[in-house]
Coordinates of N, CA and C in Angstrom, one line a residue:
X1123 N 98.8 184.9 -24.7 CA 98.9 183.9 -25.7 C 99.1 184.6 -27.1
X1124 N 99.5 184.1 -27.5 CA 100.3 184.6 -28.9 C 99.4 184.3 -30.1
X1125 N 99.4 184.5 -31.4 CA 98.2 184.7 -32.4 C 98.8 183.4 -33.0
X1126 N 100.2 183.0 -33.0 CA 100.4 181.5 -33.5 C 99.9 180.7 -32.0
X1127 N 100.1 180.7 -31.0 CA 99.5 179.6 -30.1 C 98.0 179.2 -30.4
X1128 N 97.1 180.6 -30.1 CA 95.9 180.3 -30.5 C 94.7 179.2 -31.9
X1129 N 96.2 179.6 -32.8 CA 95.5 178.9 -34.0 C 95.8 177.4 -34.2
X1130 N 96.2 176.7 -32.7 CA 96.3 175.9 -33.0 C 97.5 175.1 -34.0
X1131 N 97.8 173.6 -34.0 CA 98.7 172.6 -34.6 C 98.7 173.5 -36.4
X1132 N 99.4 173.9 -37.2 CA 99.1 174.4 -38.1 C 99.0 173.2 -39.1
X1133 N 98.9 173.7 -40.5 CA 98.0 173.1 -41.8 C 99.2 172.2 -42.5
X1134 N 99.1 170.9 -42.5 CA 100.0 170.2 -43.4 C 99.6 170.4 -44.6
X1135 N 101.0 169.9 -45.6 CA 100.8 169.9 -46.8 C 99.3 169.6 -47.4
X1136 N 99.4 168.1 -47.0 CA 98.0 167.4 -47.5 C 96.7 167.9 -47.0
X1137 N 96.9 168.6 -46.0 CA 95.5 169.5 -45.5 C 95.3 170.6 -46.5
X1138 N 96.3 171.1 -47.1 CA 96.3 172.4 -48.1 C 95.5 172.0 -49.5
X1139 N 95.9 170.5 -49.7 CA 96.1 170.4 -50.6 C 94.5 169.7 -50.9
X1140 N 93.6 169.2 -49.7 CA 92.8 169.0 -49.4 C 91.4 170.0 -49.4
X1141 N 92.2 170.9 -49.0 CA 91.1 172.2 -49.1 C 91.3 173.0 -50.5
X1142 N 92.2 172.6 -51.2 CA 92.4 173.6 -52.4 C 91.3 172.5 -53.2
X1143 N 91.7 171.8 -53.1 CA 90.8 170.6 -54.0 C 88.7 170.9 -53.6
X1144 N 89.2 170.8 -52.0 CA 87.7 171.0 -51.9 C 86.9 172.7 -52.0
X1145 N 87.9 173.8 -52.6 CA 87.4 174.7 -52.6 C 86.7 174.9 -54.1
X1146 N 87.7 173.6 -55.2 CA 87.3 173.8 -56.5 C 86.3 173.0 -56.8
X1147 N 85.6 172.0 -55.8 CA 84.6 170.8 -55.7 C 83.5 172.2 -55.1
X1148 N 83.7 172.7 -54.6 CA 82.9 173.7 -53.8 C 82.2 175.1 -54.8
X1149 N 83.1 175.4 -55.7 CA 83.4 176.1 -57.1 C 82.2 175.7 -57.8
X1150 N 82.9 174.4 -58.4 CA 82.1 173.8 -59.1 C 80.4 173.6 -58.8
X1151 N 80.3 173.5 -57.4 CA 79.1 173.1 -57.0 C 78.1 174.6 -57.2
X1152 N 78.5 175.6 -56.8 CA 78.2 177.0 -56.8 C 77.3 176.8 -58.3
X1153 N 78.0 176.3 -59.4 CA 77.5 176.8 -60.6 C 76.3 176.2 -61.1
X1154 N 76.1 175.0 -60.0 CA 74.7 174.0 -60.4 C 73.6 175.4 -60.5
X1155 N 73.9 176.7 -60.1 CA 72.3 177.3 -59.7 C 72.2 177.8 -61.2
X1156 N 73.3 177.6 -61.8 CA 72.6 178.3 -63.7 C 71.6 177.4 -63.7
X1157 N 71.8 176.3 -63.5 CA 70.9 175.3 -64.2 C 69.6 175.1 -63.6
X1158 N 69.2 176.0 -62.6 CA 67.8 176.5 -62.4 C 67.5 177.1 -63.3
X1159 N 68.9 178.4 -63.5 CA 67.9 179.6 -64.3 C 68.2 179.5 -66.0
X1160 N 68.1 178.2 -66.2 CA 68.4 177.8 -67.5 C 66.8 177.7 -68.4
X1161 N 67.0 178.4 -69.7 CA 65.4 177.8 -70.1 C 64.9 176.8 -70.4
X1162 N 65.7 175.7 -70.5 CA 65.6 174.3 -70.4 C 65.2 173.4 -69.2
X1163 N 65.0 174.3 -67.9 CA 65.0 173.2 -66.4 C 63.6 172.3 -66.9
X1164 N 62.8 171.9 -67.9 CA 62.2 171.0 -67.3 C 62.4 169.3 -68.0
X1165 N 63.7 169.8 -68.6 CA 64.5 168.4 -69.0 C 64.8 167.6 -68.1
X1166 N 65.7 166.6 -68.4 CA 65.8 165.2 -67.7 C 67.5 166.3 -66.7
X1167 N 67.2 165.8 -65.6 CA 68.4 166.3 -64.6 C 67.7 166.2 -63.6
X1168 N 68.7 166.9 -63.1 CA 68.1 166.7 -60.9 C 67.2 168.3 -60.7
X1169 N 66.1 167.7 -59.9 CA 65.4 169.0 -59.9 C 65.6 170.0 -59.2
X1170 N 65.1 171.0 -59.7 CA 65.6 172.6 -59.1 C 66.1 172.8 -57.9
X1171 N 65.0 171.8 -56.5 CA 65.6 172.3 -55.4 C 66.9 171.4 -54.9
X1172 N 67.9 170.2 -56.1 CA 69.1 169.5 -55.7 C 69.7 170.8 -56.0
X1173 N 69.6 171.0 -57.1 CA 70.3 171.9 -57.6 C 71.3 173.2 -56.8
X1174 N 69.6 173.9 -56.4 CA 69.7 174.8 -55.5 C 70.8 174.4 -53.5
X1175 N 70.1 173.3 -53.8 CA 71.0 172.8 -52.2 C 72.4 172.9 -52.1
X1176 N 72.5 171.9 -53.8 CA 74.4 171.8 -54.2 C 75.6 173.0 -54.0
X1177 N 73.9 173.8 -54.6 CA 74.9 175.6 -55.0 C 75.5 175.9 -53.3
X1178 N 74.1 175.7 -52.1 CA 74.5 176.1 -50.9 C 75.4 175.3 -50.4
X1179 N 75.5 174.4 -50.7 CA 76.5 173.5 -50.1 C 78.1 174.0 -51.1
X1180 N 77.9 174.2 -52.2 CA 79.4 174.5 -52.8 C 79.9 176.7 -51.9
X1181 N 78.8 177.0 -51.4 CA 79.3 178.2 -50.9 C 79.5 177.7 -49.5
X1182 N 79.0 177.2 -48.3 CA 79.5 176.7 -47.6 C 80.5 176.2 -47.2
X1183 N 81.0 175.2 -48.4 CA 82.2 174.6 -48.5 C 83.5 175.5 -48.7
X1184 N 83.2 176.6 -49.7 CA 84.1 177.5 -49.9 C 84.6 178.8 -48.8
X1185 N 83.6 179.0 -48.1 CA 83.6 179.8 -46.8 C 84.2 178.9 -45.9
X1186 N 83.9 177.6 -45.8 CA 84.7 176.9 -44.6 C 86.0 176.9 -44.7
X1187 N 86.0 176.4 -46.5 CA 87.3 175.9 -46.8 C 88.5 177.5 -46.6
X1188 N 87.9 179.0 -46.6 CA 88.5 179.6 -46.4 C 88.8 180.3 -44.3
X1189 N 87.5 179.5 -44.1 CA 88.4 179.6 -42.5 C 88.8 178.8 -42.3
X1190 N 89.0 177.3 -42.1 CA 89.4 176.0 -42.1 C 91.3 176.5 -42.7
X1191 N 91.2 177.3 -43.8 CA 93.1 177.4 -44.0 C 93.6 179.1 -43.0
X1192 N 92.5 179.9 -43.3 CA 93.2 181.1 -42.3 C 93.6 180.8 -40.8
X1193 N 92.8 180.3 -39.9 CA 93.0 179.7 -38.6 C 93.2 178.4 -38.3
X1194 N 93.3 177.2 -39.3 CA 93.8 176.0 -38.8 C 92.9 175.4 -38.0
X1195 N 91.6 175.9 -38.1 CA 90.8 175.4 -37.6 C 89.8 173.8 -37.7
X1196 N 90.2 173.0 -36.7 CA 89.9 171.5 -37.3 C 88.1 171.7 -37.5
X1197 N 87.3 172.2 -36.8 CA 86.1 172.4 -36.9 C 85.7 173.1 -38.5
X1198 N 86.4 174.2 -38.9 CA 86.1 174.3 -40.3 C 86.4 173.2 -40.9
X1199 N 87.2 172.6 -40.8 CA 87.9 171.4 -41.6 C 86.5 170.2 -41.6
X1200 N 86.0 170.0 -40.5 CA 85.0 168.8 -40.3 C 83.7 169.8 -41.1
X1201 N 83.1 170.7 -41.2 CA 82.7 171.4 -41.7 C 82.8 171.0 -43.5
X1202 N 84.0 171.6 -43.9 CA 84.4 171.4 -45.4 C 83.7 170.0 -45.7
X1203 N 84.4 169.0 -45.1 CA 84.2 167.5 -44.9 C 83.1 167.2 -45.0
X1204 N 81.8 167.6 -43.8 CA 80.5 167.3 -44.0 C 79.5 168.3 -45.2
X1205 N 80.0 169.2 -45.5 CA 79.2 169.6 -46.8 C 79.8 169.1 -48.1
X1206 N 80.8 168.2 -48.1 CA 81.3 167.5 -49.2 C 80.9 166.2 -48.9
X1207 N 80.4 165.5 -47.9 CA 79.9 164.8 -48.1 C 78.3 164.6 -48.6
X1208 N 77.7 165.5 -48.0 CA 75.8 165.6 -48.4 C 75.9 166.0 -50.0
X1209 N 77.1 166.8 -50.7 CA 76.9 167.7 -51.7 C 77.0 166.0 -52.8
X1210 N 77.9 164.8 -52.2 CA 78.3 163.6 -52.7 C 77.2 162.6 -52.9
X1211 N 76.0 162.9 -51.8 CA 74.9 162.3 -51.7 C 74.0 162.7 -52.2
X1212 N 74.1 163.8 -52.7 CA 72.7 164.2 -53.7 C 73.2 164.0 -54.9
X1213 N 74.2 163.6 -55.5 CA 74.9 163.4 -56.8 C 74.9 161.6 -56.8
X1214 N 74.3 160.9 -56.3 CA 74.9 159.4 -56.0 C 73.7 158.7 -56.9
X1215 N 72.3 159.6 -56.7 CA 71.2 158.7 -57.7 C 71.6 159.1 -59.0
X1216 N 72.7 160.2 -60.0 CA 72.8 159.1 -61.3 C 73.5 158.2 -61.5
X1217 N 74.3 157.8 -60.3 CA 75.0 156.2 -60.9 C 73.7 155.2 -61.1
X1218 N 72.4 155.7 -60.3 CA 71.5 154.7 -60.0 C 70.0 154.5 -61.0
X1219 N 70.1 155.7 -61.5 CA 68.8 155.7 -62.1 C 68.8 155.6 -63.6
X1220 N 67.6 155.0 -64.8 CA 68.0 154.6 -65.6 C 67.8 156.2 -66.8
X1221 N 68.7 155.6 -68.0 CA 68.3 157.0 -68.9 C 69.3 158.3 -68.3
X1222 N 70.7 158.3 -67.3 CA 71.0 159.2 -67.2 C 72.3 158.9 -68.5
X1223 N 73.3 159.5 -69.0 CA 73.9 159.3 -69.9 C 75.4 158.6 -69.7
X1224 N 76.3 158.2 -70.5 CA 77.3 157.5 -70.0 C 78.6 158.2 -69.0
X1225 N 78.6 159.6 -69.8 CA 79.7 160.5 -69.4 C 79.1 161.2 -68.5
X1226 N 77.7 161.6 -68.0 CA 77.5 162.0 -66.7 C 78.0 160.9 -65.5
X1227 N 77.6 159.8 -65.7 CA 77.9 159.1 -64.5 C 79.1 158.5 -64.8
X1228 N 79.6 158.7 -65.5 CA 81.8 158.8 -65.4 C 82.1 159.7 -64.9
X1229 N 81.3 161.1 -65.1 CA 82.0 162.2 -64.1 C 81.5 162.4 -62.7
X1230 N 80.2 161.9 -62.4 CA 79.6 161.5 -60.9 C 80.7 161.0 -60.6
X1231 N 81.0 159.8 -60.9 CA 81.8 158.7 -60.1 C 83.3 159.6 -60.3
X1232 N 83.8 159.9 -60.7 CA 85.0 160.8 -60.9 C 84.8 161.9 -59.9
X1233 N 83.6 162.8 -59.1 CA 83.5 163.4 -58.5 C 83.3 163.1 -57.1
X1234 N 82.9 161.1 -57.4 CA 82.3 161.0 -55.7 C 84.2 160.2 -55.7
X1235 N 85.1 159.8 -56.3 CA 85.7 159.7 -55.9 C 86.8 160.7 -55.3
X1236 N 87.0 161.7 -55.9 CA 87.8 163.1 -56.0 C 87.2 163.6 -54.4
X1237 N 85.9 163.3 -54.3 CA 85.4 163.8 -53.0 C 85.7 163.2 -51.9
X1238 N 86.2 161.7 -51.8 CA 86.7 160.9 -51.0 C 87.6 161.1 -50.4
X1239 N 89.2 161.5 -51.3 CA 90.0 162.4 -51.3 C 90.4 163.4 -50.9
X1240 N 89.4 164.3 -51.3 CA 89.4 165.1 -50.3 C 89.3 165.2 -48.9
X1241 N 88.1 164.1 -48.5 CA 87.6 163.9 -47.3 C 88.6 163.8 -46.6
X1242 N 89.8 162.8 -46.9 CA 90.5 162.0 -46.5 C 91.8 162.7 -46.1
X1243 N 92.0 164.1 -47.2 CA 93.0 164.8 -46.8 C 92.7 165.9 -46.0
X1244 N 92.0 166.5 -45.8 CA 91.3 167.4 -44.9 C 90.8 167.3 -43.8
X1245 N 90.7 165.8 -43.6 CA 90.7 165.6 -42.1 C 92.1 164.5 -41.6
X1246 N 92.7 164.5 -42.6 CA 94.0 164.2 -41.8 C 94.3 164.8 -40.8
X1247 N 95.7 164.3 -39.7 CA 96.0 164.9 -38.8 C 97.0 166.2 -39.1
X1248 N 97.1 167.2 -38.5 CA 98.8 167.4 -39.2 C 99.5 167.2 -38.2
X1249 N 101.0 166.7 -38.8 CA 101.6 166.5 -37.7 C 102.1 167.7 -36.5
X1250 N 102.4 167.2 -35.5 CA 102.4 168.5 -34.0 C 104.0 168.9 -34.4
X1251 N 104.1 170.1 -34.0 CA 105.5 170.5 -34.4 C 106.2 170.3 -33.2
X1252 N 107.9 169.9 -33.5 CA 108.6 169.3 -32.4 C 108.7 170.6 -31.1
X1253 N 108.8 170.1 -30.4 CA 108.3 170.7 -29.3 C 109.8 171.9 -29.0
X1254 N 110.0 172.4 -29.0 CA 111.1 173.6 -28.4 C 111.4 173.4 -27.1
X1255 N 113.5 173.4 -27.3 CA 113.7 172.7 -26.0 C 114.3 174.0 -25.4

């Protein structure tokens, strides 16, 4: 078996375009851990250990998102998908709680939608290539 048989139906556009997105959602999340080691942590925000989870979930996501594009692998892909989703659910209580600011929860909601998106393209199918006659 050959090293393209192995890897499987390869990566559509929107699958690419899906993990590039979810690698910079994944990025982004990495950076929540300054805000542990900020000397302000005992201000109003999410406490230390969201923080800390987000960071793990933005490097998991980033590690998946880079086997999920090297092998075409749909299990990295569901991977990327489910740590973008938990990383969406620990971000969901400031649309909900009161005293958080206006432009945080414009950019929550701008993140849980962007995350949707993602979801959406990253577990798309890609299409099967035509078969060789």
């Amino acid at each position: 078996m050959s090293r393209t048989e192995a890897r499987g139906i390869p990566l559509s556009r929107k699958n690419k375009v899906g993990l590039g997105l979810a690698a910079a959602l994944g990025l982004l999340d990495m950076t929540n851990v300054v805000g542990v080691l900020a000397p302000d942590s005992d201000g109003p925000g999410p406490p230390a250990g969201v923080l800390v989870g987000d960071a793990v979930l933005g490097l998991i996501t980033v590690v998946a998102v880079v086997h999920a594009w090297r092998t075409a692998s749909r299990t990295g892909s569901r991977v990327v998908a489910a740590s973008r989703i938990l990383s969406a659910i620990t971000a969901l209580p400031a649309l909900f709680v009161t005293g958080v600011p206006a432009w945080v929860v414009a950019v929550v909601a701008v993140f849980i939608v962007v995350t949707v998106v993602v979801i959406a393209l990253v577990l798309s199918r890609p299409a099967p290539e035509p078969a060789a006659s």
